[in-house]
Amino acid sequence: MISATRRPTLAVVGATGAVGTVMLRILSQRADVWGEIRLVASPRSAGRKLVVRGEEVEVLALSEEVFDGVDVAMFDVPDEVAAHWAPVAAARGVVVVDNSGAFRMDPDVPLVVPEVNGHKVRNRPRGIVANPNCTTLSMIVALGALHAEYGLRELVVSSYQAVSGAGRAGVETLRQQIALVAGTELGTHPGDVRRAVGDNTGPFPEPVALNVVPWAGSLREDGWSSEEMKVRDESRKILGLPRLPVAVTCVRVPVVTTHSLTVHARFQDEVTVDGAREIIATAPGVVLFDNPAAGEFPTPADVVGTDPTWVGRVRRALDDPTALELFVCGDNLRKGAALNTAQIAELLAAELSHGEGR
Ligand SMILES: NC(=O)c1ccc[n+]([C@@H]2O[C@H](COP(=O)([O-])OP(=O)(O)OC[C@H]3O[C@@H](n4cnc5c(N)ncnc54)[C@H](OP(=O)(O)O)[C@@H]3O)[C@@H](O)[C@H]2O)c1
């Protein structure tokens, strides 16, 4: 329990990364519920100064001691780092909000999207709350609202994923590749883009500039990618539909930040476009932007840097009156990562300030 006069202490672990950088911006923009904010990264970054809430704060190297006196820690680090260090922090009494994939499917770790299942944050036997993957998060707030009204029965999804989903390395790779192909006539003969880019494909298996790559993550059984399995498993867990049929194809596109998805969602009963539009337009955290006659539909170029899930191209399926087709865009570093983590942490801060334990 925190005394009425003390605001909770927050640690941001991975403060120097792609998600961490956006996290510091979000912490500077949102209503400030925190006392001290401690910034943590690898020993490579120790001593660097980063700005949060308008003040320079020195980055500390990750160690057991950095968690002394911390109430809530956000982890924005690779899976293996979170897998080791989140339980270390939790054992020292810290409530961890983890952005990695290390704990999301652990039955003793809630997987939380505040607009959809925020109440789950209170039941955390391991002292860890997981933040979903960015691709799932980019659509799930809108889907959760439609599911609450219509009862979801099946999901068919294709993603168009930004390179920042692969962290700083993904962004640097696209920028370097764009420089290599700029002003050329590449993209007219087989293999010409690949030759121009050479070995410089970074975290991607193929050039991403002037290209689309039907792959994200690592190889899983029967040709599925890890990213595709995450979208299926995490959507099921968040929506509380453990047997929901989900078909996903994840594709990387040359966009810096903001994931897009086409969604075919089938429901229990017949749906109407007007009804769906109303649900989308009134759901918290969702914006309906859907007027093709006026050229209005969401695109990453307009959505990047914003908080909500943007939904356009709302149609009833041509051959199935129980299904809807949607095009959804969400900033993968804001709602897709840092913002959702910040929202979860704020729920925890409110709970801890009201004197309820871990
Ligand atoms: N990018 C997205 O859209 C997205 C969305 C949702 C979730 N996530 C997840 O969020 C996590 C961070 O992703 P990111 O894209 O921000 O990655 P990133 O840009 O590569 O940043 C990684 C961060 O982790 C720190 N780090 C690495 N190894 C460390 C170690 N041994 N000890 C302490 N700190 C260490 C780095 O610190 P240094 O700078 O000191 O190396 C850096 O701050 C990942 O688990 C990722 O899967 C990412």
GROMACS .gro file of C-alpha atoms and ligand atoms in nm:
model
  406
    1MET     CA    1   0.000   0.000   0.000
    2ILE     CA    2   0.115   0.351  -0.079
    3SER     CA    3   0.061   0.632   0.171
    4ALA     CA    4  -0.190   0.897   0.070
    5THR     CA    5   0.088   1.154   0.034
    6ARG     CA    6   0.324   0.948  -0.183
    7ARG     CA    7   0.270   0.894  -0.553
    8PRO     CA    8   0.386   0.555  -0.689
    9THR     CA    9   0.737   0.516  -0.826
   10LEU     CA   10   0.762   0.391  -1.184
   11ALA     CA   11   1.053   0.221  -1.364
   12VAL     CA   12   1.067   0.215  -1.745
   13VAL     CA   13   1.291  -0.077  -1.841
   14GLY     CA   14   1.401  -0.048  -2.206
   15ALA     CA   15   1.364   0.330  -2.204
   16THR     CA   16   1.604   0.374  -2.498
   17GLY     CA   17   1.424   0.145  -2.745
   18ALA     CA   18   1.157   0.209  -3.011
   19VAL     CA   19   0.873   0.145  -2.763
   20GLY     CA   20   1.059   0.306  -2.472
   21THR     CA   21   1.113   0.629  -2.668
   22VAL     CA   22   0.739   0.659  -2.739
   23MET     CA   23   0.669   0.565  -2.377
   24LEU     CA   24   0.867   0.865  -2.251
   25ARG     CA   25   0.668   1.091  -2.485
   26ILE     CA   26   0.337   0.940  -2.365
   27LEU     CA   27   0.437   0.976  -1.998
   28SER     CA   28   0.508   1.342  -2.069
   29GLN     CA   29   0.168   1.393  -2.235
   30ARG     CA   30  -0.075   1.206  -2.009
   31ALA     CA   31  -0.214   1.311  -1.670
   32ASP     CA   32   0.082   1.260  -1.436
   33VAL     CA   33   0.005   0.999  -1.170
   34TRP     CA   34   0.367   0.910  -1.093
   35GLY     CA   35   0.616   1.019  -0.831
   36GLU     CA   36   0.973   0.930  -0.932
   37ILE     CA   37   1.020   0.786  -1.283
   38ARG     CA   38   1.335   0.574  -1.310
   39LEU     CA   39   1.478   0.496  -1.656
   40VAL     CA   40   1.655   0.166  -1.715
   41ALA     CA   41   1.824  -0.002  -2.015
   42SER     CA   42   2.126  -0.222  -2.087
   43PRO     CA   43   2.473  -0.132  -1.955
   44ARG     CA   44   2.541   0.009  -2.308
   45SER     CA   45   2.308   0.300  -2.231
   46ALA     CA   46   2.396   0.362  -1.865
   47GLY     CA   47   2.468   0.729  -1.803
   48ARG     CA   48   2.278   0.854  -2.110
   49LYS     CA   49   2.031   1.131  -2.033
   50LEU     CA   50   1.675   1.113  -2.166
   51VAL     CA   51   1.394   1.363  -2.126
   52VAL     CA   52   1.069   1.268  -1.954
   53ARG     CA   53   0.809   1.515  -1.821
   54GLY     CA   54   1.037   1.796  -1.941
   55GLU     CA   55   1.330   1.687  -1.723
   56GLU     CA   56   1.655   1.507  -1.804
   57VAL     CA   57   1.684   1.172  -1.627
   58GLU     CA   58   1.997   0.954  -1.629
   59VAL     CA   59   1.958   0.598  -1.759
   60LEU     CA   60   2.053   0.321  -1.514
   61ALA     CA   61   2.188  -0.021  -1.610
   62LEU     CA   62   1.943  -0.303  -1.537
   63SER     CA   63   2.021  -0.469  -1.201
   64GLU     CA   64   1.826  -0.602  -0.902
   65GLU     CA   65   1.890  -0.279  -0.711
   66VAL     CA   66   1.719  -0.054  -0.968
   67PHE     CA   67   1.387  -0.200  -0.845
   68ASP     CA   68   1.438  -0.089  -0.483
   69GLY     CA   69   1.144   0.135  -0.388
   70VAL     CA   70   0.972   0.086  -0.727
   71ASP     CA   71   0.594   0.018  -0.727
   72VAL     CA   72   0.530  -0.047  -1.097
   73ALA     CA   73   0.780  -0.138  -1.371
   74MET     CA   74   0.708  -0.129  -1.743
   75PHE     CA   75   0.924  -0.373  -1.939
   76ASP     CA   76   0.992  -0.274  -2.304
   77VAL     CA   77   1.280  -0.514  -2.367
   78PRO     CA   78   1.340  -0.830  -2.578
   79ASP     CA   79   1.158  -1.150  -2.474
   80GLU     CA   80   1.460  -1.319  -2.317
   81VAL     CA   81   1.547  -1.012  -2.107
   82ALA     CA   82   1.188  -0.984  -1.982
   83ALA     CA   83   1.168  -1.360  -1.917
   84HIS     CA   84   1.465  -1.334  -1.679
   85TRP     CA   85   1.412  -0.992  -1.519
   86ALA     CA   86   1.033  -0.954  -1.480
   87PRO     CA   87   1.017  -1.232  -1.215
   88VAL     CA   88   1.322  -1.075  -1.042
   89ALA     CA   89   1.136  -0.743  -1.017
   90ALA     CA   90   0.811  -0.914  -0.911
   91ALA     CA   91   0.997  -1.102  -0.634
   92ARG     CA   92   1.104  -0.763  -0.498
   93GLY     CA   93   0.739  -0.654  -0.470
   94VAL     CA   94   0.718  -0.461  -0.799
   95VAL     CA   95   0.410  -0.503  -1.021
   96VAL     CA   96   0.540  -0.557  -1.375
   97VAL     CA   97   0.362  -0.459  -1.697
   98ASP     CA   98   0.544  -0.655  -1.965
   99ASN     CA   99   0.538  -0.561  -2.333
  100SER     CA  100   0.731  -0.865  -2.455
  101GLY     CA  101   0.593  -1.201  -2.564
  102ALA     CA  102   0.744  -1.383  -2.265
  103PHE     CA  103   0.433  -1.413  -2.044
  104ARG     CA  104   0.131  -1.337  -2.262
  105MET     CA  105  -0.002  -1.693  -2.278
  106ASP     CA  106   0.086  -1.784  -1.917
  107PRO     CA  107  -0.248  -1.873  -1.750
  108ASP     CA  108  -0.131  -1.694  -1.433
  109VAL     CA  109  -0.062  -1.369  -1.622
  110PRO     CA  110  -0.356  -1.156  -1.737
  111LEU     CA  111  -0.335  -1.020  -2.095
  112VAL     CA  112  -0.500  -0.682  -2.073
  113VAL     CA  113  -0.654  -0.421  -2.302
  114PRO     CA  114  -0.821  -0.168  -2.070
  115GLU     CA  115  -1.113  -0.093  -2.306
  116VAL     CA  116  -1.191  -0.466  -2.348
  117ASN     CA  117  -1.095  -0.655  -2.029
  118GLY     CA  118  -0.946  -0.399  -1.789
  119HIS     CA  119  -1.090  -0.579  -1.483
  120LYS     CA  120  -0.843  -0.866  -1.543
  121VAL     CA  121  -0.558  -0.649  -1.419
  122ARG     CA  122  -0.658  -0.721  -1.058
  123ASN     CA  123  -0.599  -1.095  -1.080
  124ARG     CA  124  -0.221  -1.132  -1.127
  125PRO     CA  125  -0.085  -1.428  -0.927
  126ARG     CA  126   0.271  -1.377  -1.056
  127GLY     CA  127   0.273  -1.000  -1.003
  128ILE     CA  128   0.299  -0.961  -1.383
  129VAL     CA  129   0.044  -0.817  -1.628
  130ALA     CA  130   0.110  -0.873  -2.000
  131ASN     CA  131   0.057  -0.626  -2.281
  132PRO     CA  132  -0.058  -0.782  -2.611
  133ASN     CA  133   0.139  -0.791  -2.934
  134CYS     CA  134   0.112  -0.478  -3.151
  135THR     CA  135  -0.073  -0.646  -3.438
  136THR     CA  136  -0.343  -0.784  -3.209
  137LEU     CA  137  -0.368  -0.450  -3.028
  138SER     CA  138  -0.410  -0.258  -3.352
  139MET     CA  139  -0.753  -0.419  -3.411
  140ILE     CA  140  -0.876  -0.561  -3.079
  141VAL     CA  141  -1.043  -0.251  -2.931
  142ALA     CA  142  -1.273  -0.219  -3.232
  143LEU     CA  143  -1.333  -0.595  -3.244
  144GLY     CA  144  -1.403  -0.609  -2.870
  145ALA     CA  145  -1.678  -0.349  -2.909
  146LEU     CA  146  -1.837  -0.539  -3.202
  147HIS     CA  147  -1.805  -0.870  -3.014
  148ALA     CA  148  -1.981  -0.727  -2.706
  149GLU     CA  149  -2.284  -0.645  -2.923
  150TYR     CA  150  -2.289  -0.916  -3.188
  151GLY     CA  151  -2.093  -1.217  -3.049
  152LEU     CA  152  -1.786  -1.294  -3.261
  153ARG     CA  153  -1.777  -1.641  -3.424
  154GLU     CA  154  -1.484  -1.628  -3.670
  155LEU     CA  155  -1.201  -1.397  -3.770
  156VAL     CA  156  -1.003  -1.379  -4.096
  157VAL     CA  157  -0.726  -1.118  -4.087
  158SER     CA  158  -0.442  -0.991  -4.307
  159SER     CA  159  -0.192  -0.746  -4.160
  160TYR     CA  160   0.012  -0.475  -4.331
  161GLN     CA  161   0.279  -0.422  -4.066
  162ALA     CA  162   0.513  -0.127  -4.022
  163VAL     CA  163   0.888  -0.180  -3.987
  164SER     CA  164   0.901  -0.022  -3.639
  165GLY     CA  165   0.720  -0.336  -3.522
  166ALA     CA  166   1.070  -0.487  -3.546
  167GLY     CA  167   1.215  -0.216  -3.319
  168ARG     CA  168   1.485   0.041  -3.391
  169ALA     CA  169   1.665  -0.209  -3.616
  170GLY     CA  170   1.358  -0.233  -3.842
  171VAL     CA  171   1.334   0.144  -3.884
  172GLU     CA  172   1.707   0.183  -3.952
  173THR     CA  173   1.692  -0.094  -4.214
  174LEU     CA  174   1.405   0.067  -4.407
  175ARG     CA  175   1.574   0.411  -4.397
  176GLN     CA  176   1.901   0.265  -4.529
  177GLN     CA  177   1.722   0.068  -4.802
  178ILE     CA  178   1.523   0.373  -4.912
  179ALA     CA  179   1.853   0.562  -4.954
  180LEU     CA  180   1.992   0.274  -5.163
  181VAL     CA  181   1.692   0.256  -5.400
  182ALA     CA  182   1.603   0.628  -5.419
  183GLY     CA  183   1.614   0.785  -5.763
  184THR     CA  184   1.671   0.452  -5.940
  185GLU     CA  185   1.441   0.257  -6.166
  186LEU     CA  186   1.469  -0.046  -5.942
  187GLY     CA  187   1.163  -0.262  -5.906
  188THR     CA  188   1.129  -0.336  -6.276
  189HIS     CA  189   1.332  -0.659  -6.304
  190PRO     CA  190   1.343  -0.973  -6.088
  191GLY     CA  191   1.603  -0.943  -5.815
  192ASP     CA  192   1.708  -0.583  -5.889
  193VAL     CA  193   1.596  -0.447  -5.551
  194ARG     CA  194   1.758  -0.738  -5.370
  195ARG     CA  195   2.091  -0.674  -5.550
  196ALA     CA  196   2.080  -0.302  -5.463
  197VAL     CA  197   2.013  -0.376  -5.099
  198GLY     CA  198   2.268  -0.657  -5.075
  199ASP     CA  199   2.299  -0.809  -4.730
  200ASN     CA  200   2.135  -0.506  -4.574
  201THR     CA  201   1.798  -0.672  -4.495
  202GLY     CA  202   1.825  -0.617  -4.116
  203PRO     CA  203   1.558  -0.809  -3.921
  204PHE     CA  204   1.363  -0.893  -4.241
  205PRO     CA  205   1.410  -1.194  -4.471
  206GLU     CA  206   1.371  -0.984  -4.790
  207PRO     CA  207   1.413  -0.618  -4.890
  208VAL     CA  208   1.125  -0.417  -4.748
  209ALA     CA  209   1.178  -0.098  -4.955
  210LEU     CA  210   0.976  -0.114  -5.282
  211ASN     CA  211   0.838  -0.447  -5.163
  212VAL     CA  212   0.588  -0.633  -4.946
  213VAL     CA  213   0.710  -0.933  -4.745
  214PRO     CA  214   0.460  -1.201  -4.638
  215TRP     CA  215   0.649  -1.283  -4.320
  216ALA     CA  216   0.683  -1.154  -3.963
  217GLY     CA  217   0.854  -1.335  -3.676
  218SER     CA  218   0.995  -1.687  -3.675
  219LEU     CA  219   0.883  -2.019  -3.826
  220ARG     CA  220   0.625  -2.220  -3.634
  221GLU     CA  221   0.457  -2.554  -3.716
  222ASP     CA  222   0.303  -2.616  -4.058
  223GLY     CA  223   0.436  -2.296  -4.214
  224TRP     CA  224   0.272  -2.047  -3.978
  225SER     CA  225   0.476  -1.752  -3.849
  226SER     CA  226   0.512  -1.669  -3.479
  227GLU     CA  227   0.340  -1.334  -3.539
  228GLU     CA  228   0.037  -1.511  -3.691
  229MET     CA  229   0.014  -1.748  -3.394
  230LYS     CA  230   0.031  -1.451  -3.156
  231VAL     CA  231  -0.263  -1.280  -3.328
  232ARG     CA  232  -0.472  -1.596  -3.299
  233ASP     CA  233  -0.377  -1.695  -2.944
  234GLU     CA  234  -0.386  -1.344  -2.798
  235SER     CA  235  -0.718  -1.248  -2.963
  236ARG     CA  236  -0.873  -1.563  -2.815
  237LYS     CA  237  -0.737  -1.491  -2.466
  238ILE     CA  238  -0.836  -1.121  -2.460
  239LEU     CA  239  -1.187  -1.183  -2.592
  240GLY     CA  240  -1.236  -1.491  -2.370
  241LEU     CA  241  -1.310  -1.709  -2.676
  242PRO     CA  242  -1.061  -2.000  -2.645
  243ARG     CA  243  -1.188  -2.185  -2.952
  244LEU     CA  244  -1.250  -1.889  -3.185
  245PRO     CA  245  -1.151  -1.987  -3.543
  246VAL     CA  246  -0.886  -1.735  -3.651
  247ALA     CA  247  -0.702  -1.730  -3.986
  248VAL     CA  248  -0.419  -1.477  -4.015
  249THR     CA  249  -0.158  -1.377  -4.272
  250CYS     CA  250   0.101  -1.125  -4.151
  251VAL     CA  251   0.274  -0.907  -4.410
  252ARG     CA  252   0.550  -0.646  -4.368
  253VAL     CA  253   0.518  -0.327  -4.575
  254PRO     CA  254   0.746  -0.024  -4.623
  255VAL     CA  255   0.571   0.193  -4.362
  256VAL     CA  256   0.770   0.330  -4.067
  257THR     CA  257   0.499   0.324  -3.798
  258THR     CA  258   0.129   0.219  -3.789
  259HIS     CA  259   0.000  -0.127  -3.859
  260SER     CA  260  -0.303  -0.179  -4.085
  261LEU     CA  261  -0.529  -0.484  -4.105
  262THR     CA  262  -0.809  -0.609  -4.323
  263VAL     CA  263  -1.061  -0.790  -4.106
  264HIS     CA  264  -1.339  -1.032  -4.201
  265ALA     CA  265  -1.540  -1.087  -3.882
  266ARG     CA  266  -1.832  -1.330  -3.868
  267PHE     CA  267  -2.087  -1.297  -3.587
  268GLN     CA  268  -2.360  -1.506  -3.428
  269ASP     CA  269  -2.651  -1.334  -3.604
  270GLU     CA  270  -2.713  -1.099  -3.894
  271VAL     CA  271  -2.538  -0.763  -3.876
  272THR     CA  272  -2.617  -0.430  -4.036
  273VAL     CA  273  -2.366  -0.175  -4.159
  274ASP     CA  274  -2.553   0.105  -3.981
  275GLY     CA  275  -2.547  -0.089  -3.654
  276ALA     CA  276  -2.177  -0.168  -3.688
  277ARG     CA  277  -2.094   0.193  -3.774
  278GLU     CA  278  -2.280   0.312  -3.465
  279ILE     CA  279  -2.092   0.068  -3.239
  280ILE     CA  280  -1.758   0.168  -3.389
  281ALA     CA  281  -1.835   0.540  -3.373
  282THR     CA  282  -1.929   0.527  -3.003
  283ALA     CA  283  -1.671   0.277  -2.873
  284PRO     CA  284  -1.408   0.436  -2.643
  285GLY     CA  285  -1.067   0.448  -2.813
  286VAL     CA  286  -1.207   0.391  -3.164
  287VAL     CA  287  -1.266   0.639  -3.447
  288LEU     CA  288  -1.492   0.569  -3.746
  289PHE     CA  289  -1.338   0.730  -4.056
  290ASP     CA  290  -1.539   0.587  -4.339
  291ASN     CA  291  -1.656   0.789  -4.635
  292PRO     CA  292  -1.503   0.645  -4.952
  293ALA     CA  293  -1.710   0.881  -5.169
  294ALA     CA  294  -1.512   1.167  -5.014
  295GLY     CA  295  -1.185   0.968  -5.024
  296GLU     CA  296  -1.199   0.915  -4.646
  297PHE     CA  297  -1.047   0.599  -4.506
  298PRO     CA  298  -0.766   0.554  -4.253
  299THR     CA  299  -0.407   0.524  -4.377
  300PRO     CA  300  -0.083   0.496  -4.177
  301ALA     CA  301   0.033   0.834  -4.307
  302ASP     CA  302  -0.259   1.003  -4.126
  303VAL     CA  303  -0.294   0.772  -3.827
  304VAL     CA  304   0.070   0.767  -3.707
  305GLY     CA  305   0.121   0.953  -3.379
  306THR     CA  306  -0.246   0.926  -3.276
  307ASP     CA  307  -0.394   0.719  -2.994
  308PRO     CA  308  -0.717   0.557  -3.123
  309THR     CA  309  -0.788   0.260  -3.345
  310TRP     CA  310  -0.914   0.399  -3.677
  311VAL     CA  311  -1.176   0.200  -3.871
  312GLY     CA  312  -1.289   0.250  -4.231
  313ARG     CA  313  -1.427   0.057  -4.530
  314VAL     CA  314  -1.708  -0.089  -4.316
  315ARG     CA  315  -1.908  -0.326  -4.535
  316ARG     CA  316  -2.135  -0.625  -4.485
  317ALA     CA  317  -1.982  -0.933  -4.645
  318LEU     CA  318  -2.118  -0.981  -4.996
  319ASP     CA  319  -2.213  -1.346  -4.943
  320ASP     CA  320  -2.276  -1.364  -4.569
  321PRO     CA  321  -2.521  -1.136  -4.381
  322THR     CA  322  -2.358  -1.232  -4.048
  323ALA     CA  323  -2.012  -1.099  -4.145
  324LEU     CA  324  -1.843  -0.759  -4.169
  325GLU     CA  325  -1.539  -0.641  -4.366
  326LEU     CA  326  -1.326  -0.367  -4.210
  327PHE     CA  327  -0.998  -0.184  -4.269
  328VAL     CA  328  -0.829  -0.093  -3.941
  329CYS     CA  329  -0.521   0.121  -3.866
  330GLY     CA  330  -0.344   0.172  -3.532
  331ASP     CA  331  -0.010   0.324  -3.432
  332ASN     CA  332   0.188   0.013  -3.333
  333LEU     CA  333   0.414   0.208  -3.097
  334ARG     CA  334   0.131   0.398  -2.922
  335LYS     CA  335  -0.186   0.188  -2.869
  336GLY     CA  336   0.006  -0.109  -3.013
  337ALA     CA  337   0.262  -0.093  -2.733
  338ALA     CA  338   0.344   0.207  -2.513
  339LEU     CA  339  -0.003   0.360  -2.472
  340ASN     CA  340  -0.170   0.033  -2.373
  341THR     CA  341   0.113  -0.032  -2.126
  342ALA     CA  342   0.072   0.320  -1.982
  343GLN     CA  343  -0.305   0.268  -1.948
  344ILE     CA  344  -0.250  -0.061  -1.762
  345ALA     CA  345   0.010   0.101  -1.537
  346GLU     CA  346  -0.234   0.382  -1.457
  347LEU     CA  347  -0.497   0.124  -1.350
  348LEU     CA  348  -0.233  -0.026  -1.120
  349ALA     CA  349  -0.132   0.315  -0.984
  350ALA     CA  350  -0.495   0.390  -0.896
  351GLU     CA  351  -0.534   0.050  -0.731
  352LEU     CA  352  -0.209   0.078  -0.531
  353SER     CA  353  -0.292   0.433  -0.422
  354HIS     CA  354  -0.624   0.306  -0.287
  355GLY     CA  355  -0.435   0.069  -0.065
  356GLU     CA  356  -0.511  -0.263  -0.235
  357GLY     CA  357  -0.223  -0.508  -0.239
  358ARG     CA  358  -0.061  -0.711  -0.515
  359LIG     N1  359   0.801  -0.223  -3.177
  359LIG     C1  360   0.675  -0.256  -3.158
  359LIG     O1  361   0.583  -0.219  -3.236
  359LIG     C2  362   0.636  -0.339  -3.040
  359LIG     C3  363   0.502  -0.349  -3.010
  359LIG     C4  364   0.460  -0.426  -2.901
  359LIG     C5  365   0.555  -0.489  -2.825
  359LIG     N2  366   0.687  -0.478  -2.856
  359LIG     C6  367   0.781  -0.549  -2.769
  359LIG     O2  368   0.842  -0.451  -2.684
  359LIG     C7  369   0.976  -0.491  -2.654
  359LIG     C8  370   1.072  -0.380  -2.696
  359LIG     O3  371   1.061  -0.363  -2.837
  359LIG     P1  372   1.130  -0.242  -2.915
  359LIG     O4  373   1.070  -0.249  -3.049
  359LIG     O5  374   1.124  -0.117  -2.838
  359LIG     O6  375   1.284  -0.295  -2.919
  359LIG     P2  376   1.419  -0.211  -2.941
  359LIG     O7  377   1.393  -0.086  -3.016
  359LIG     O8  378   1.517  -0.309  -2.996
  359LIG     O9  379   1.464  -0.171  -2.790
  359LIG     C9  380   1.505  -0.269  -2.697
  359LIG    C10  381   1.524  -0.207  -2.559
  359LIG    O10  382   1.562  -0.310  -2.468
  359LIG    C11  383   1.686  -0.275  -2.404
  359LIG     N3  384   1.766  -0.394  -2.380
  359LIG    C12  385   1.810  -0.485  -2.471
  359LIG     N4  386   1.882  -0.582  -2.410
  359LIG    C13  387   1.886  -0.549  -2.277
  359LIG    C14  388   1.945  -0.608  -2.162
  359LIG     N5  389   2.017  -0.721  -2.169
  359LIG     N6  390   1.926  -0.547  -2.042
  359LIG    C15  391   1.855  -0.435  -2.032
  359LIG     N7  392   1.797  -0.372  -2.137
  359LIG    C16  393   1.811  -0.431  -2.259
  359LIG    C17  394   1.755  -0.183  -2.502
  359LIG    O11  395   1.849  -0.105  -2.432
  359LIG     P3  396   1.985  -0.049  -2.506
  359LIG    O12  397   1.941   0.070  -2.586
  359LIG    O13  398   2.071  -0.013  -2.391
  359LIG    O14  399   2.036  -0.160  -2.591
  359LIG    C18  400   1.635  -0.101  -2.552
  359LIG    O15  401   1.601  -0.002  -2.456
  359LIG    C19  402   0.998  -0.624  -2.728
  359LIG    O16  403   0.971  -0.732  -2.643
  359LIG    C20  404   0.896  -0.618  -2.840
  359LIG    O17  405   0.858  -0.746  -2.884
  359LIG    C21  406   0.731  -0.403  -2.960
   0.00000   0.00000   0.00000
